[in-house]
Amino acid sequence: MSAVLSEDTRTARLLTLPGVYAPQHDTRLLMSALDRESLAPGSEVLDVGTGSGALALHAARLGARVTAVDIARRAVMTARLNSLLHGRPVTVRRSDLLSALPGRSYDLIICNPPYVPSPGPRPTGRGAARAWEAGPDGRAVLDRICRVVPEALRPGGRLLLVHSGLCDSDITLRRLGDAGLRARVSARASVPLGPVLRSRLRWLRETGLMGEAETMEELVVVRAERT
């Protein structure tokens, strides 16, 4: 499924503190995927890497009981403020992926992780760039998600994960499959290159991650289900 993404009024009024990832194309694509899930009232949802809390708040609007986590303190503060401002109950905790939630399981996990390939040997550990820098192949966080998230899904539970096509969605599908999930790409969208990708376009082409003629980025939503 392909999509053309436009501005979304559901994210337009969100507060975003300096250094916190603001809702963008990937947020809106994942939000549309969430709309197609037909959540049962009271479903337990976890938003991993919540940033502004946009996806967590949308899940709460759909009637879910939502927990949101982020490793960045400012993101945790931002998501809590947005929960209060919009009158949607969301439990927000600081956590490196699922580390602060041992033994918990969920009906649905949504995740918009860092996935931008970066020239350095390892992702940065501080500042706003933490929200997107993901190592030379863009998979530094994605591979960790594929390892740890399946354990937190209940039988029949689902994962919705968005990332760039630059990270090779086939690897994601294979690793989630190895973890016992039935996975597929459920949505795709082509979007203009953002400022970070534009700033390293030469490097991306030199490494073969992007072709000389490519001027757009493909985003994919991976949907995985525990059977």
mmCIF file of C-alpha atoms in Angstrom, residues 72-176:
data_model
loop_
_atom_site.group_PDB
_atom_site.id
_atom_site.type_symbol
_atom_site.label_atom_id
_atom_site.label_comp_id
_atom_site.label_asym_id
_atom_site.label_seq_id
_atom_site.Cartn_x
_atom_site.Cartn_y
_atom_site.Cartn_z
ATOM 1 C CA ALA A 72 15.455 11.050 26.307
ATOM 2 C CA ARG A 73 14.377 12.986 29.403
ATOM 3 C CA ARG A 74 13.043 15.901 27.354
ATOM 4 C CA ALA A 75 10.922 13.531 25.295
ATOM 5 C CA VAL A 76 9.449 12.028 28.469
ATOM 6 C CA MET A 77 8.656 15.522 29.734
ATOM 7 C CA THR A 78 7.155 16.527 26.382
ATOM 8 C CA ALA A 79 4.920 13.457 26.145
ATOM 9 C CA ARG A 80 3.699 13.978 29.707
ATOM 10 C CA LEU A 81 2.885 17.629 28.999
ATOM 11 C CA ASN A 82 1.003 16.729 25.829
ATOM 12 C CA SER A 83 -0.948 14.080 27.698
ATOM 13 C CA LEU A 84 -2.052 16.705 30.217
ATOM 14 C CA LEU A 85 -2.761 19.397 27.606
ATOM 15 C CA HIS A 86 -4.911 17.077 25.513
ATOM 16 C CA GLY A 87 -6.648 15.363 28.408
ATOM 17 C CA ARG A 88 -5.586 11.863 27.358
ATOM 18 C CA PRO A 89 -4.286 9.491 30.049
ATOM 19 C CA VAL A 90 -0.914 8.107 28.972
ATOM 20 C CA THR A 91 1.648 6.568 31.320
ATOM 21 C CA VAL A 92 5.051 7.908 30.245
ATOM 22 C CA ARG A 93 8.306 6.432 31.536
ATOM 23 C CA ARG A 94 11.977 6.926 30.775
ATOM 24 C CA SER A 95 13.320 3.657 29.392
ATOM 25 C CA ASP A 96 15.910 2.288 26.982
ATOM 26 C CA LEU A 97 13.462 0.309 24.843
ATOM 27 C CA LEU A 98 11.763 -2.113 27.284
ATOM 28 C CA SER A 99 14.332 -2.041 30.077
ATOM 29 C CA ALA A 100 12.012 -0.257 32.542
ATOM 30 C CA LEU A 101 9.114 -2.626 31.817
ATOM 31 C CA PRO A 102 10.320 -6.114 32.778
ATOM 32 C CA GLY A 103 7.733 -8.832 32.371
ATOM 33 C CA ARG A 104 5.080 -6.566 30.834
ATOM 34 C CA SER A 105 3.199 -7.614 27.699
ATOM 35 C CA TYR A 106 0.965 -5.742 25.261
ATOM 36 C CA ASP A 107 -1.706 -6.198 22.618
ATOM 37 C CA LEU A 108 -0.010 -3.707 20.303
ATOM 38 C CA ILE A 109 3.429 -2.109 20.213
ATOM 39 C CA ILE A 110 4.104 0.898 17.994
ATOM 40 C CA CYS A 111 7.591 2.159 17.301
ATOM 41 C CA ASN A 112 9.197 4.996 15.346
ATOM 42 C CA PRO A 113 12.880 4.416 16.164
ATOM 43 C CA PRO A 114 16.071 6.142 15.015
ATOM 44 C CA TYR A 115 16.824 4.794 11.531
ATOM 45 C CA VAL A 116 18.883 7.350 9.576
ATOM 46 C CA PRO A 117 22.206 5.893 8.364
ATOM 47 C CA SER A 118 25.126 7.887 9.733
ATOM 48 C CA PRO A 119 28.802 8.017 8.732
ATOM 49 C CA GLY A 120 30.093 7.528 12.268
ATOM 50 C CA PRO A 121 30.803 4.045 13.686
ATOM 51 C CA ARG A 122 28.108 4.379 16.338
ATOM 52 C CA PRO A 123 25.019 6.554 16.947
ATOM 53 C CA THR A 124 25.371 9.701 19.014
ATOM 54 C CA GLY A 125 24.332 9.334 22.639
ATOM 55 C CA ARG A 126 23.089 12.839 23.302
ATOM 56 C CA GLY A 127 21.203 15.798 21.890
ATOM 57 C CA ALA A 128 18.454 15.950 19.298
ATOM 58 C CA ALA A 129 20.377 13.685 16.893
ATOM 59 C CA ARG A 130 19.706 10.742 19.223
ATOM 60 C CA ALA A 131 16.209 10.667 17.680
ATOM 61 C CA TRP A 132 17.492 9.775 14.208
ATOM 62 C CA GLU A 133 21.162 8.688 14.134
ATOM 63 C CA ALA A 134 21.366 4.900 13.727
ATOM 64 C CA GLY A 135 24.856 3.861 12.613
ATOM 65 C CA PRO A 136 26.310 3.094 9.161
ATOM 66 C CA ASP A 137 23.419 0.898 7.997
ATOM 67 C CA GLY A 138 20.657 2.610 9.975
ATOM 68 C CA ARG A 139 19.944 -0.543 11.962
ATOM 69 C CA ALA A 140 21.644 0.089 15.322
ATOM 70 C CA VAL A 141 18.284 0.412 17.104
ATOM 71 C CA LEU A 142 16.152 -1.531 14.625
ATOM 72 C CA ASP A 143 18.060 -4.754 15.259
ATOM 73 C CA ARG A 144 17.656 -4.345 19.018
ATOM 74 C CA ILE A 145 13.908 -3.858 18.539
ATOM 75 C CA CYS A 146 13.709 -7.047 16.491
ATOM 76 C CA ARG A 147 15.387 -8.909 19.362
ATOM 77 C CA VAL A 148 13.533 -7.581 22.406
ATOM 78 C CA VAL A 149 10.080 -6.452 21.298
ATOM 79 C CA PRO A 150 8.645 -9.871 20.285
ATOM 80 C CA GLU A 151 8.980 -11.042 23.899
ATOM 81 C CA ALA A 152 6.569 -8.285 24.998
ATOM 82 C CA LEU A 153 3.741 -9.219 22.608
ATOM 83 C CA ARG A 154 0.809 -11.259 23.859
ATOM 84 C CA PRO A 155 -0.530 -14.121 21.714
ATOM 85 C CA GLY A 156 -2.163 -12.387 18.761
ATOM 86 C CA GLY A 157 -0.307 -9.195 19.643
ATOM 87 C CA ARG A 158 0.928 -6.914 16.892
ATOM 88 C CA LEU A 159 3.911 -4.690 16.206
ATOM 89 C CA LEU A 160 3.786 -1.620 13.951
ATOM 90 C CA LEU A 161 7.277 -0.389 13.114
ATOM 91 C CA VAL A 162 8.209 2.400 10.710
ATOM 92 C CA HIS A 163 11.622 2.957 9.159
ATOM 93 C CA SER A 164 13.377 4.094 6.008
ATOM 94 C CA GLY A 165 13.741 1.847 3.000
ATOM 95 C CA LEU A 166 17.461 2.655 3.253
ATOM 96 C CA CYS A 167 17.615 0.206 6.179
ATOM 97 C CA ASP A 168 16.471 -2.766 4.068
ATOM 98 C CA SER A 169 13.003 -3.883 5.139
ATOM 99 C CA ASP A 170 13.789 -7.471 4.088
ATOM 100 C CA ILE A 171 16.256 -7.693 6.987
ATOM 101 C CA THR A 172 13.561 -6.482 9.378
ATOM 102 C CA LEU A 173 11.077 -9.034 8.063
ATOM 103 C CA ARG A 174 13.603 -11.857 8.350
ATOM 104 C CA ARG A 175 14.659 -10.990 11.897
ATOM 105 C CA LEU A 176 11.095 -10.620 13.133
#
